Coordinates of N, CA and C in Angstrom, one line a residue:
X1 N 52.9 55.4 134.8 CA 52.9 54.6 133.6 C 52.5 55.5 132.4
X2 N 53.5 55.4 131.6 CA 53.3 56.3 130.0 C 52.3 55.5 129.5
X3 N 51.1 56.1 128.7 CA 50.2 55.5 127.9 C 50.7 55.0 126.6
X4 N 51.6 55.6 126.0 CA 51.9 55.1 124.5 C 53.2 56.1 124.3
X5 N 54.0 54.9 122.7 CA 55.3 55.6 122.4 C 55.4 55.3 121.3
X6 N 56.0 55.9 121.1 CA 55.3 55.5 119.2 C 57.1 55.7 118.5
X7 N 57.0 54.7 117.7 CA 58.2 55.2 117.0 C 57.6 55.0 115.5
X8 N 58.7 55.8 114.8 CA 58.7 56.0 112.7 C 59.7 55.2 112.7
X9 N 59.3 54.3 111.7 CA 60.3 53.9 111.1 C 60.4 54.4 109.9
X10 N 59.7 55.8 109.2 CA 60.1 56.4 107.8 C 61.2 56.4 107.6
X11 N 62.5 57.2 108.4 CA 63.7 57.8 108.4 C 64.7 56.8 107.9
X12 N 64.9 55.8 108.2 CA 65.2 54.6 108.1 C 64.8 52.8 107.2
X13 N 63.9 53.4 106.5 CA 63.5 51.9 105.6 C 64.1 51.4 105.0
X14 N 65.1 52.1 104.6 CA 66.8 51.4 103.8 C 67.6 50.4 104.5
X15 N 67.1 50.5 105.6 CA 68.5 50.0 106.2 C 68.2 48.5 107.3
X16 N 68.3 47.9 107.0 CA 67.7 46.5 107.8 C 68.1 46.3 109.0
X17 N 70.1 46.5 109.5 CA 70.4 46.9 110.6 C 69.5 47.5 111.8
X18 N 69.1 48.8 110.9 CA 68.5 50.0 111.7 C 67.3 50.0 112.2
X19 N 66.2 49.0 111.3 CA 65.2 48.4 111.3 C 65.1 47.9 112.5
X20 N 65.9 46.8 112.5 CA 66.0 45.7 113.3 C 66.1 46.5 115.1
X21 N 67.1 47.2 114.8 CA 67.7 48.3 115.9 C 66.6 48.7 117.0
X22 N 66.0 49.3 115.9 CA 65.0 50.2 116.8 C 63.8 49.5 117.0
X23 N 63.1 48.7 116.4 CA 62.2 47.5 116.8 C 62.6 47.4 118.0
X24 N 63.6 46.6 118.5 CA 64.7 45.9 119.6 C 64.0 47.1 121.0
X25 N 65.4 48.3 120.3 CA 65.2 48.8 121.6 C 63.7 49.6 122.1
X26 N 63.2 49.8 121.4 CA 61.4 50.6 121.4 C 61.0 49.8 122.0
X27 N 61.1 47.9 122.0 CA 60.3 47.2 122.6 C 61.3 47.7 124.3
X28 N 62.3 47.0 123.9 CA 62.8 47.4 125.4 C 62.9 48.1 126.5
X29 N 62.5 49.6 125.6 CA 62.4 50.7 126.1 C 60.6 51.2 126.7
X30 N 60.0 50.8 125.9 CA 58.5 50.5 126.5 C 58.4 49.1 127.7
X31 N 59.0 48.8 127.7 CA 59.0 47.5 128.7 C 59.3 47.9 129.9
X32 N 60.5 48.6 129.7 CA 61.5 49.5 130.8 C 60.5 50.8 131.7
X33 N 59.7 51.5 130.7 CA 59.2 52.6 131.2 C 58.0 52.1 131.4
X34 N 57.7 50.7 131.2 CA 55.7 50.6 132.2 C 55.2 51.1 130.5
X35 N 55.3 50.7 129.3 CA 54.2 51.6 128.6 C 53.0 50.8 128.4
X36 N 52.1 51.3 128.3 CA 50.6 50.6 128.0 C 51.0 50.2 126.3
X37 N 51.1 50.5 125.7 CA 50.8 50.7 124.2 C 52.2 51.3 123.1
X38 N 53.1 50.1 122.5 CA 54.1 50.9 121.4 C 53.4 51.2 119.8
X39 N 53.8 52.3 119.6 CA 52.8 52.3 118.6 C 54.1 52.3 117.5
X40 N 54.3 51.2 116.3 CA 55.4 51.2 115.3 C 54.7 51.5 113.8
X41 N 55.3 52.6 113.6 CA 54.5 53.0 112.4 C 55.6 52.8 110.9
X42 N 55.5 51.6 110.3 CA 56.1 51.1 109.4 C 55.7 52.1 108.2
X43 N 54.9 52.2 107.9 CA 53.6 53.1 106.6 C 53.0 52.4 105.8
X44 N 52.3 52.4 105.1 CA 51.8 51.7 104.2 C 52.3 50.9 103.1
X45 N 53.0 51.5 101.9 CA 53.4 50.9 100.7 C 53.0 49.9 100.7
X46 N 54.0 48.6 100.0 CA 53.9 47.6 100.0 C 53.8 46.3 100.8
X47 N 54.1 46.9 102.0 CA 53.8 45.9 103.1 C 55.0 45.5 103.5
X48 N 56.2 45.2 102.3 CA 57.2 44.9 103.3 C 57.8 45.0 104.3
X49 N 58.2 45.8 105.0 CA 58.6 46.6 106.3 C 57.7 46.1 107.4
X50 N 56.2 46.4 107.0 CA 55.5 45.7 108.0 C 55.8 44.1 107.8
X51 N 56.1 43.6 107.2 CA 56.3 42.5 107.7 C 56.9 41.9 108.3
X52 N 58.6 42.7 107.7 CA 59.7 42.6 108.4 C 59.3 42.6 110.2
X53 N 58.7 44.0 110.6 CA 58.4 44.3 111.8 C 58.2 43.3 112.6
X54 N 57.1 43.2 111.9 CA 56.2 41.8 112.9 C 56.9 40.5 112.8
X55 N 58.3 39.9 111.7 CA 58.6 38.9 112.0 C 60.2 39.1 113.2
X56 N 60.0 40.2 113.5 CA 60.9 40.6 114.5 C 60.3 40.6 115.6
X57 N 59.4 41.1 115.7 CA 58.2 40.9 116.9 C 57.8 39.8 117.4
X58 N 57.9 38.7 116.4 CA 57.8 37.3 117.1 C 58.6 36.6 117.1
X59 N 59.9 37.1 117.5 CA 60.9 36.0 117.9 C 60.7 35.8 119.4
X60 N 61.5 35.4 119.8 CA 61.0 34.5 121.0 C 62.0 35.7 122.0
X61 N 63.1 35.8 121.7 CA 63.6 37.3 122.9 C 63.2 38.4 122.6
X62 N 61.8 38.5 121.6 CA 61.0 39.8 122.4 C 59.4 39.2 122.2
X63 N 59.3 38.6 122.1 CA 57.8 38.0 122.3 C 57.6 38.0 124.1
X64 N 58.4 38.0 124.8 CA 58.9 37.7 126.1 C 58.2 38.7 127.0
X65 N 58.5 40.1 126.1 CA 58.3 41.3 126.9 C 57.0 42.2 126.9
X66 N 56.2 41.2 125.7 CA 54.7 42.3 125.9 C 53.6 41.0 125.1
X67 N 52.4 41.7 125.8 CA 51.3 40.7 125.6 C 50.8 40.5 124.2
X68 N 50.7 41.1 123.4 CA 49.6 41.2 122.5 C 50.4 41.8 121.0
X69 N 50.4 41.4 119.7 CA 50.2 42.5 118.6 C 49.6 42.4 117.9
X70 N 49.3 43.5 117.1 CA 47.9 43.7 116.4 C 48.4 45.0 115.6
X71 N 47.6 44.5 114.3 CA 47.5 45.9 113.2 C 46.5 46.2 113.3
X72 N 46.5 47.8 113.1 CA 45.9 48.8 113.7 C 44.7 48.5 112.8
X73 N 43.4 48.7 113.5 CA 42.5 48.7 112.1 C 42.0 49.6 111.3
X74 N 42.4 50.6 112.1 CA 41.9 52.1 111.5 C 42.8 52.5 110.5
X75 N 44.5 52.2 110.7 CA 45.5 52.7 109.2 C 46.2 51.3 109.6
X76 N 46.3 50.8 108.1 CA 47.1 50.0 108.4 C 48.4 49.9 108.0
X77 N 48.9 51.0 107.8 CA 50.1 51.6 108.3 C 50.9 51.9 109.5
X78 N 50.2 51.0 110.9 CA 50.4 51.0 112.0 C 50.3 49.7 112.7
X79 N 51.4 49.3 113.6 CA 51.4 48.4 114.1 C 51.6 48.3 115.6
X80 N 50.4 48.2 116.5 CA 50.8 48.4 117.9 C 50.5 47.1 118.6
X81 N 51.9 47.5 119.8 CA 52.4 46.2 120.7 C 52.0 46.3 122.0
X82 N 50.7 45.8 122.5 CA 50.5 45.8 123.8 C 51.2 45.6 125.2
X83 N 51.4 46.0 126.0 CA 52.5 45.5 127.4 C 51.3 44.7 128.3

């Protein structure tokens, strides 16, 4: 069991497709591999993106696949998804 996987979404904040994309499969792909802990690092700015994130995180076909989310409290430019 991998402890943690962390994706950026810096490379990509343009593009809402892409957004969406890799949310998706990161969750899938931590599900797939046993991970303890996804760690989605939106960044800070304005919050948008983080929000985006998390209203992707709670739809109901990936709410399915892990217990818990929570913003990090130490940066809150970090959003991690418990399994």
């Amino acid at each position: 069991m991998t402890e943690k996987l962390t994706v950026d979404l810096h490379p990509i904040f343009r593009s809402d497709r892409d957004i969406d994309n890799a949310v998706r499969s990161a969750v899938f792909r931590a599900a797939a591999q046993k991970v303890g802990v996804l760690e989605i690092i939106p960044g800070k700015g304005s919050g948008t993106l983080k929000r985006r994130v998390l209203a992707k995180l709670s739809q109901p076909s990936l709410k399915k696949f892990y217990r818990r989310v929570e913003a990090d409290p130490g940066n809150e430019g970090r959003i991690l998804v418990h399994f």
